[in-house]
GROMACS .gro file of C-alpha atoms in nm:
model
  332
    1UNK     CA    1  -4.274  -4.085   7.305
    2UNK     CA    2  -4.040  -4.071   7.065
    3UNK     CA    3  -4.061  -4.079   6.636
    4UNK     CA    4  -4.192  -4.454   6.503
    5UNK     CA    5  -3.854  -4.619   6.328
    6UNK     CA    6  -3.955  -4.656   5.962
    7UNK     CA    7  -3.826  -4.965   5.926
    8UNK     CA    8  -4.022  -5.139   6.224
    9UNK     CA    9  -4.314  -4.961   6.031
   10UNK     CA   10  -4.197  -5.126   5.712
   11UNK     CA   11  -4.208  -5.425   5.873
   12UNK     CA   12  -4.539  -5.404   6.043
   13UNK     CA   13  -4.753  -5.328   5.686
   14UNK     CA   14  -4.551  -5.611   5.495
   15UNK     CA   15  -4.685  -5.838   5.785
   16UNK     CA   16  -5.073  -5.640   5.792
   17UNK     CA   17  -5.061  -5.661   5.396
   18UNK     CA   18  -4.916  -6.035   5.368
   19UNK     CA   19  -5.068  -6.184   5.638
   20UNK     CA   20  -4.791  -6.346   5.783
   21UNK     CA   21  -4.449  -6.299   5.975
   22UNK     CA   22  -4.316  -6.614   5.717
   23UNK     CA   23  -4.394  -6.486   5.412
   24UNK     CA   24  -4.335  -6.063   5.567
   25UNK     CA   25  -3.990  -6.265   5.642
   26UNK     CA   26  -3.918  -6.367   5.259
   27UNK     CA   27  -4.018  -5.993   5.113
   28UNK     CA   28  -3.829  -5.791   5.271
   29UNK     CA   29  -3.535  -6.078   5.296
   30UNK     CA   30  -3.468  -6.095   5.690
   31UNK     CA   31  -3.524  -6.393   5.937
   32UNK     CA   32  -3.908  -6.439   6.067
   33UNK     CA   33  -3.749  -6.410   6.409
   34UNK     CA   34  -3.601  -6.050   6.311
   35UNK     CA   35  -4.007  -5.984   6.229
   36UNK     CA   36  -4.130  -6.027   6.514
   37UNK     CA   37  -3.867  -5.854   6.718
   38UNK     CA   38  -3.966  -5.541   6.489
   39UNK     CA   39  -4.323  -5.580   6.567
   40UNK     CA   40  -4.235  -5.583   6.981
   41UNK     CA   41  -4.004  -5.288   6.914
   42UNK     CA   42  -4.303  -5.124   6.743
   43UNK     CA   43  -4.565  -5.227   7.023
   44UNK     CA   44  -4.326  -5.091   7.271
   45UNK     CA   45  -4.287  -4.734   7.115
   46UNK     CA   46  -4.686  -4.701   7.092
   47UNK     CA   47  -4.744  -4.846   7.411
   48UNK     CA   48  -5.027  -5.043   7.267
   49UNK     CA   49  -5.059  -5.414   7.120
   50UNK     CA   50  -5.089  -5.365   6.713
   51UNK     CA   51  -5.134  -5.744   6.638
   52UNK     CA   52  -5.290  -6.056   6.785
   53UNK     CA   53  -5.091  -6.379   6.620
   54UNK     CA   54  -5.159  -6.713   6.691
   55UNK     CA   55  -4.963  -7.032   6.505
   56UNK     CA   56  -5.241  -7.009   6.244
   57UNK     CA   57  -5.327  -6.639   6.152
   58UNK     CA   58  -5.227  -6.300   6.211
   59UNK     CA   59  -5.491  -5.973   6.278
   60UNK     CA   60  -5.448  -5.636   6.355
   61UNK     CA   61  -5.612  -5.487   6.724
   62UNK     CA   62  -5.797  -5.150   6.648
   63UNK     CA   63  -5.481  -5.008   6.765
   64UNK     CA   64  -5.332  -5.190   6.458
   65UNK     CA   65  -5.592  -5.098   6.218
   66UNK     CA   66  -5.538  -4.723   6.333
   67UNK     CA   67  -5.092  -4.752   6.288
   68UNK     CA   68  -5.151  -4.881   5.928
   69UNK     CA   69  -5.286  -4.554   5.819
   70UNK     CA   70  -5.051  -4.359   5.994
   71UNK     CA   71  -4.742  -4.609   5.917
   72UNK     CA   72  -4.816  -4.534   5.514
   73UNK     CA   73  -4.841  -4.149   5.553
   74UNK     CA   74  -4.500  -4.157   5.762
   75UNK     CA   75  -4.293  -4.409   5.485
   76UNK     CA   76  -4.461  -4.211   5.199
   77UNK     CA   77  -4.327  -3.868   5.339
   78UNK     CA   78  -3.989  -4.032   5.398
   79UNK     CA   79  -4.011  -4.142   5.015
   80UNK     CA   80  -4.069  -3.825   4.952
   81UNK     CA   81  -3.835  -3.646   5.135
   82UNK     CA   82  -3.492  -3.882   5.010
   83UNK     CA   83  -3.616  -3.841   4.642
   84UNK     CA   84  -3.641  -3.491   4.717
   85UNK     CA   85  -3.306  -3.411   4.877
   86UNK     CA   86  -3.108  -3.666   4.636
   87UNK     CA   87  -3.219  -3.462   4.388
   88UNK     CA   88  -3.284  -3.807   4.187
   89UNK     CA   89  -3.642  -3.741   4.079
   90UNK     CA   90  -3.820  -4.018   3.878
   91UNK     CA   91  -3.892  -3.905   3.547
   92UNK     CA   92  -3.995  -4.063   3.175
   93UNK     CA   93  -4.238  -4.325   3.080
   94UNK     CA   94  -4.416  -4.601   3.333
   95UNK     CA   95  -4.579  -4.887   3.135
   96UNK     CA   96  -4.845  -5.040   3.404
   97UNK     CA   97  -5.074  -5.308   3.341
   98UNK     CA   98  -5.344  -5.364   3.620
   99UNK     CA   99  -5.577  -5.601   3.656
  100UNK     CA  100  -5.926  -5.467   3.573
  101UNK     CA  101  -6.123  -5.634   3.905
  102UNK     CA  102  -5.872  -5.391   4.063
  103UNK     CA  103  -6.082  -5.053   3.910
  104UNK     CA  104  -6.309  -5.156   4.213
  105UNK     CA  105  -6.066  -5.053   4.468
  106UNK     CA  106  -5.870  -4.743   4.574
  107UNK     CA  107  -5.562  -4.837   4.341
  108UNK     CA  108  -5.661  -4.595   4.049
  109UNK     CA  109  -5.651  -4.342   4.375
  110UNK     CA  110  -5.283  -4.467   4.449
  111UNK     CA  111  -5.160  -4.405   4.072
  112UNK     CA  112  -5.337  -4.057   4.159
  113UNK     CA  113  -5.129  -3.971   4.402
  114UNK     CA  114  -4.835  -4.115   4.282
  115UNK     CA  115  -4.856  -3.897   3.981
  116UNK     CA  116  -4.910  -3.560   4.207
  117UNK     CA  117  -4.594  -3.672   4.376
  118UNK     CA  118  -4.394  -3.767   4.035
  119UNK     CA  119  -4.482  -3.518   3.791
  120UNK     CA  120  -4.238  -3.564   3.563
  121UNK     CA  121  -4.333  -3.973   3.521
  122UNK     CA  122  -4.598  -4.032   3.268
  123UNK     CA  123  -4.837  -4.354   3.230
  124UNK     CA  124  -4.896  -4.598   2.954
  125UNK     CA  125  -5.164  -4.796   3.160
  126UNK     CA  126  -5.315  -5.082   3.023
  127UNK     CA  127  -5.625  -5.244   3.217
  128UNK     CA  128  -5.665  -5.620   3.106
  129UNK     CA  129  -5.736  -5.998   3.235
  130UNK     CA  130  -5.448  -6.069   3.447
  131UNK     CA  131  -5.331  -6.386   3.190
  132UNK     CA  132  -5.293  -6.106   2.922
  133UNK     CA  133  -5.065  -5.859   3.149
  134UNK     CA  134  -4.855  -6.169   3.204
  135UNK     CA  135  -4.755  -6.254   2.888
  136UNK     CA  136  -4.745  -5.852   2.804
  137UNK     CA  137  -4.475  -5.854   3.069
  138UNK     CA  138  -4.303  -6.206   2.940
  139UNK     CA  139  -4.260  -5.998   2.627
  140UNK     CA  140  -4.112  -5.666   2.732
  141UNK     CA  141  -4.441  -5.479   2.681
  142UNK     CA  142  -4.459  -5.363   3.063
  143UNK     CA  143  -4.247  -5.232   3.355
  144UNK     CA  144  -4.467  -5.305   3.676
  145UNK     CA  145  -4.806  -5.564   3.688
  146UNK     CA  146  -5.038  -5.532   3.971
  147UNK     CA  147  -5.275  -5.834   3.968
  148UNK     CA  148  -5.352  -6.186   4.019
  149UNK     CA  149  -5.093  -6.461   3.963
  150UNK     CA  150  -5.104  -6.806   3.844
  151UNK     CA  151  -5.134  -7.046   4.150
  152UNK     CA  152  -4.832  -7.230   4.228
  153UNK     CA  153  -4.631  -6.919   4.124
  154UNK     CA  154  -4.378  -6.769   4.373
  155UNK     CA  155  -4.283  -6.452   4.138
  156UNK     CA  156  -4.374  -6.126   4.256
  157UNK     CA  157  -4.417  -5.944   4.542
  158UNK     CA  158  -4.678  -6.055   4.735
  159UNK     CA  159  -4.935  -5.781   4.821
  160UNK     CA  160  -5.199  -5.975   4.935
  161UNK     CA  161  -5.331  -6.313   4.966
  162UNK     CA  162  -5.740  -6.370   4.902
  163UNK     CA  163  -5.996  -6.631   4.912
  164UNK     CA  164  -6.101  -6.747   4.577
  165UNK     CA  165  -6.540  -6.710   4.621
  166UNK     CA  166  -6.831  -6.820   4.353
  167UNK     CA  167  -7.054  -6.513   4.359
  168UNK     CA  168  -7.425  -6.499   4.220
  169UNK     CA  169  -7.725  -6.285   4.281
  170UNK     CA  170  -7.946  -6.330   4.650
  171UNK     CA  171  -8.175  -6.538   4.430
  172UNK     CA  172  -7.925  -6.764   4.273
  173UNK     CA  173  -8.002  -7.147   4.321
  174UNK     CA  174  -7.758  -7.374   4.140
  175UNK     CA  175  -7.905  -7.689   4.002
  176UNK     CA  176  -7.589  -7.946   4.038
  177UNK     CA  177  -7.812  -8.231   3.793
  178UNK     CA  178  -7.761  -7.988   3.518
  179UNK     CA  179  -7.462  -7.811   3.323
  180UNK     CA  180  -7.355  -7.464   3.586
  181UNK     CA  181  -7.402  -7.169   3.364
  182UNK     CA  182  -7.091  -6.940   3.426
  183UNK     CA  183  -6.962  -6.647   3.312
  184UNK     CA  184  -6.606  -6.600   3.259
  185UNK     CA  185  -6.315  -6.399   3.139
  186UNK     CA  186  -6.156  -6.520   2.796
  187UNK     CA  187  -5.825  -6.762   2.773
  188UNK     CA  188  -5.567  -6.736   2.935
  189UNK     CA  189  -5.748  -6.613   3.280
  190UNK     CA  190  -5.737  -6.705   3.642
  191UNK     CA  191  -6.041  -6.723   3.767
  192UNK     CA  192  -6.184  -6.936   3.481
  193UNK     CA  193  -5.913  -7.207   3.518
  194UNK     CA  194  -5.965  -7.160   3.880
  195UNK     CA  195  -6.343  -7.216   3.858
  196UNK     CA  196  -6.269  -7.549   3.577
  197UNK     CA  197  -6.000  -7.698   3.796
  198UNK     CA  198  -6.255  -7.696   4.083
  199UNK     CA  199  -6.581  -7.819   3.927
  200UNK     CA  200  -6.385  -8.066   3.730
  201UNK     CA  201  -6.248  -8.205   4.098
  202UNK     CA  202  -6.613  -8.232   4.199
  203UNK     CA  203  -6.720  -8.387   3.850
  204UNK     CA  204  -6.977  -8.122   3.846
  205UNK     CA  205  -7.054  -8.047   3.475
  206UNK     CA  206  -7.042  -7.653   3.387
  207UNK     CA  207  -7.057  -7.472   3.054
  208UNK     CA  208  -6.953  -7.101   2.959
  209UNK     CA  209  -7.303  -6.910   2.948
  210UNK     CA  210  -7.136  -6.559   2.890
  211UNK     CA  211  -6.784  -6.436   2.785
  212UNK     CA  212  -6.665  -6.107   2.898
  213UNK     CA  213  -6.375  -5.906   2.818
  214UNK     CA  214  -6.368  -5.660   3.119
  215UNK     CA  215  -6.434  -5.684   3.519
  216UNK     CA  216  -6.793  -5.466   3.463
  217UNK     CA  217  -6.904  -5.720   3.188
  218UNK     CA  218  -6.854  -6.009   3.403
  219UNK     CA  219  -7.036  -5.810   3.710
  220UNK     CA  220  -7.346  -5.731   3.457
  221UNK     CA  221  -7.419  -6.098   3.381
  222UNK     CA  222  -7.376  -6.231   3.706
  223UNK     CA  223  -7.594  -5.967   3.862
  224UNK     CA  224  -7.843  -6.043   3.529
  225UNK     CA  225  -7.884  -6.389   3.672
  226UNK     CA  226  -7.724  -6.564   3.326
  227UNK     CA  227  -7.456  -6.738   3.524
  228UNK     CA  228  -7.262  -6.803   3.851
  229UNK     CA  229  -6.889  -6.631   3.857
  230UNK     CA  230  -6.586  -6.657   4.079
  231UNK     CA  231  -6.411  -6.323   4.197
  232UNK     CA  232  -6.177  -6.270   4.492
  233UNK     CA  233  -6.381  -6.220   4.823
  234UNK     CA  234  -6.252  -5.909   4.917
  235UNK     CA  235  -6.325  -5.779   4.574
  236UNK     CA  236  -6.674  -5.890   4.536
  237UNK     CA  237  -6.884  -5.589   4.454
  238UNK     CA  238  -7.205  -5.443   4.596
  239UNK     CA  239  -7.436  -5.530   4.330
  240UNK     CA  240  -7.316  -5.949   4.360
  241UNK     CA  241  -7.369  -6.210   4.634
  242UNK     CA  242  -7.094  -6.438   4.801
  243UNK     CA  243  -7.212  -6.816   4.763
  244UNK     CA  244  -7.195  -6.982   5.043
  245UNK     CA  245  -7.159  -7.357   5.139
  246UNK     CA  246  -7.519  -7.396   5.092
  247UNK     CA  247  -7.528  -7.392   4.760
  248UNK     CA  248  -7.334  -7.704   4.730
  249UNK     CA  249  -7.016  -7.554   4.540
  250UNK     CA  250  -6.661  -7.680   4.574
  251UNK     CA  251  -6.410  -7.457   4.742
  252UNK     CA  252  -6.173  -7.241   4.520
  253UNK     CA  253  -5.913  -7.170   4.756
  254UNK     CA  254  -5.682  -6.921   4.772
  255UNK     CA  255  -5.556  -6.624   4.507
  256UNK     CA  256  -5.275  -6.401   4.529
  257UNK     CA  257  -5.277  -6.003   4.431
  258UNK     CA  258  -4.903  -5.918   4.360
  259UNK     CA  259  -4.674  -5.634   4.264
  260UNK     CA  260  -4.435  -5.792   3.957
  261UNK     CA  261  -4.161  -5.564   3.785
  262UNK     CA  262  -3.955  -5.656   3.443
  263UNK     CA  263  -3.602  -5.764   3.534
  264UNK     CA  264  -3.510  -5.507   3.236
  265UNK     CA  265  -3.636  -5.223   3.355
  266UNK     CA  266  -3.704  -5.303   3.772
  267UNK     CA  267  -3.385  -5.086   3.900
  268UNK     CA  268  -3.528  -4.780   3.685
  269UNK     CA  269  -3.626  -4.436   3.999
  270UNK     CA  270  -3.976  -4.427   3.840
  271UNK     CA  271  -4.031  -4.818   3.895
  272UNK     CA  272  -3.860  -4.795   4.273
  273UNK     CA  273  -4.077  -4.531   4.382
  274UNK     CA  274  -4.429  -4.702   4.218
  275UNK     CA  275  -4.307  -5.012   4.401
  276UNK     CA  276  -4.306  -4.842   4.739
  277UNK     CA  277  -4.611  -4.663   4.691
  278UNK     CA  278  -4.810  -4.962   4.582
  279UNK     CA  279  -4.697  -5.146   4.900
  280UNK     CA  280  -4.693  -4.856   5.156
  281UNK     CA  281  -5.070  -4.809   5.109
  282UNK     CA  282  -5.140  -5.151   5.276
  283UNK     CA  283  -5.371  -5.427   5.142
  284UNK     CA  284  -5.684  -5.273   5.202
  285UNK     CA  285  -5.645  -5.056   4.943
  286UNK     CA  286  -5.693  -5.314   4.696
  287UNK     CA  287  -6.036  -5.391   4.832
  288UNK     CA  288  -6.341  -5.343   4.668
  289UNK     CA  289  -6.523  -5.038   4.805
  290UNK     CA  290  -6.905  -5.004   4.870
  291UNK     CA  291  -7.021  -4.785   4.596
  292UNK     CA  292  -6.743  -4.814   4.349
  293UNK     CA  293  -6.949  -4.689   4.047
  294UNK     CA  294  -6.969  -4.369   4.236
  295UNK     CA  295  -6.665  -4.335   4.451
  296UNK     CA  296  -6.400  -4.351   4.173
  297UNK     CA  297  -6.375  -4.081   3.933
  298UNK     CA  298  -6.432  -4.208   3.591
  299UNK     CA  299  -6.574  -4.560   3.678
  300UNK     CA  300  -6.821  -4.625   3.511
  301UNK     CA  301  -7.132  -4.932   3.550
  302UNK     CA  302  -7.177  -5.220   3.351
  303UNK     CA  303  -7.439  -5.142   3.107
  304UNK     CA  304  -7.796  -5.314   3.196
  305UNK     CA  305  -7.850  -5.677   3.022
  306UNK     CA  306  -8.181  -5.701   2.929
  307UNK     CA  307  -8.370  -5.975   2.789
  308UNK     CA  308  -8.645  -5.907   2.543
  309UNK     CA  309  -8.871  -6.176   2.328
  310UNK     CA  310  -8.607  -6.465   2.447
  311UNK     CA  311  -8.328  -6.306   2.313
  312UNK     CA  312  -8.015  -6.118   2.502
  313UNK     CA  313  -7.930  -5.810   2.399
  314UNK     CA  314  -7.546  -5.674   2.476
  315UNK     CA  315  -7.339  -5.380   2.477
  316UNK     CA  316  -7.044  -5.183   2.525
  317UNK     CA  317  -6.885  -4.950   2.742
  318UNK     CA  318  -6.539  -4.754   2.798
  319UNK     CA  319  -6.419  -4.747   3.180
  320UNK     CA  320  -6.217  -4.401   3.271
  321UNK     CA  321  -5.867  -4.624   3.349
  322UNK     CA  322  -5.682  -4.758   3.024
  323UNK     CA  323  -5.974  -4.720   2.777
  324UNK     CA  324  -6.111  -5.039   2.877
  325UNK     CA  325  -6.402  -5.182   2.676
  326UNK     CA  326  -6.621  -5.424   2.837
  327UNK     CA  327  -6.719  -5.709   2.568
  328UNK     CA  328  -7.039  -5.936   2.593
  329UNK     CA  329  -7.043  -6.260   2.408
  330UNK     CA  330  -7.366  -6.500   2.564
  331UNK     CA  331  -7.445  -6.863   2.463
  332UNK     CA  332  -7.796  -6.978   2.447
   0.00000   0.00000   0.00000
């Protein structure tokens, strides 16, 4: 057997992390048809089927599941290797913003190892609602966003498309005859117009029970039982419970995690080689792991709720990426 061709393995993880040979197609700008000879190219130099496609979906064998790992080990050494030898090494300041639900998954591990690799780039790394890095970006206050986007949008690169899900506690029993208590993110955010577009459809009435400013702040007070939230399903954490059709909630639909650069600043070596890290390391890196609040260095749990003589009490606390301070605000 001979060496895996980088760019059939290139090919395969835009598919695996996208979903799709159409929209694999539009990333990396060749014809769908080109796609899937790549992927029978691949198949035929591991001897083994990597993907079962249908005209409706696309999922990986276990052989697949296996090549993703070793596909993103042999593009990131071949990163490494041409920034190496053309002696162009990325260097000076990156200016991230990432959207906090993403402190649940392995991407504060990719920035890790992206810094070992690029010593000489430094972060300003801002953590925030994924409305907020938008317009930080609009203005010139970022290089590269790694988050939701707005549906309807086409920007970005797409690095991986989610269900939208309402998540509660195993206890939680919404009563549709009153207003749903929810707890969302401030204006401008995603999931909350999400979440009002949908109940709004279903002329279900709703009303904001808690406000929080941070990912761990909107995990506490679902998990305290004050409201009913919506999170992408592959982000949902430990500690919350997806609701299911059962409980009598409209659908969400879909949300998109994407990679999106500033058009000032995209062609700079430090941006380029983020861009390829980020989307070497395959879409299940930006899914939420088991024990988050003890597998990430520096993460740290939403501090308890607690009620006490009818009243709520809240609190603060700073998460290890960006500084971020998770805000309470709860209505009666």
């Amino acid at each position: 057997m001979t060496g895996f061709d980088p760019q059939l393995l290139a090919t395969f993880l835009a598919v695996e992390q996208t979903g799709s040979f159409t929209r694999a197609a539009a990333r990396l700008g060749i014809q769908q048809p080109t796609v899937s000879q790549h992927i029978r190219r691949l198949e035929r130099q591991a001897g083994r089927t990597l993907m079962q496609r249908d005209t409706h979906s696309v999922s990986l064998t276990a052989d697949g599941e296996a090549m993703v790992g070793f596909a993103r080990n042999i593009l990131a050494a071949s990163e490494q290797a041409a920034a190496y030898f053309s002696g162009d090494r990325p260097s000076g300041r990156l200016r991230i913003g990432i959207s906090d639900d993403l402190a649940l998954t392995r991407l504060p591990q990719i920035l890790r190892d992206f810094r070992r690799d690029n010593p000489l780039v430094d972060f300003d790394l801002r953590v925030d609602q994924s409305g907020l890095l938008h317009q930080r970006l609009e203005s010139d206050r970022l290089d590269v966003f790694i988050g939701k986007r707005p549906g309807g949008e086409q920007r970005g690169q797409l690095v991986k498309r989610d269900r939208l899900v309402w998540v509660g506690t195993p206890t939680t029993r919404p009563d549709l005859s009153k207003p749903l208590p929810l707890v969302v993110y401030p204006a401008p955010s995603i999931s909350r117009t999400e979440m009002h577009r949908a109940l709004n459809g279903a002329r279900l009435p709703f009303r904001s029970a808690c406000v929080c400013r941070g990912v761990n702040g909107l995990i506490g007070a679902v998990a305290a039982g004050i409201g009913i939230s919506a999170m992408a399903a592959t982000l949902v954490p430990a500690q919350l419970t997806t609701l299911g059709t059962g409980h009598r909630l409209p659908e969400l639909g879909t949300i998109d995690l994407v990679l999106l650069t500033n058009p000032r600043t995209d062609q700079r070596p430090a941006v380029r080689a983020l861009i390829a890290t980020v989307l070497a390391s395959g879409s299940r890196s930006l899914t939420a792991l088991v024990n988050p609040h003890s597998s990430v260095p520096g993460f740290l749990a939403a501090p308890p709720l607690r009620r006490n003589a009818g009243r709520v009490r809240y609190g603060t606390r700073r998460m290890h990426l960006g500084g971020l301070i998770n805000e309470y605000s709860l209505a009666a």
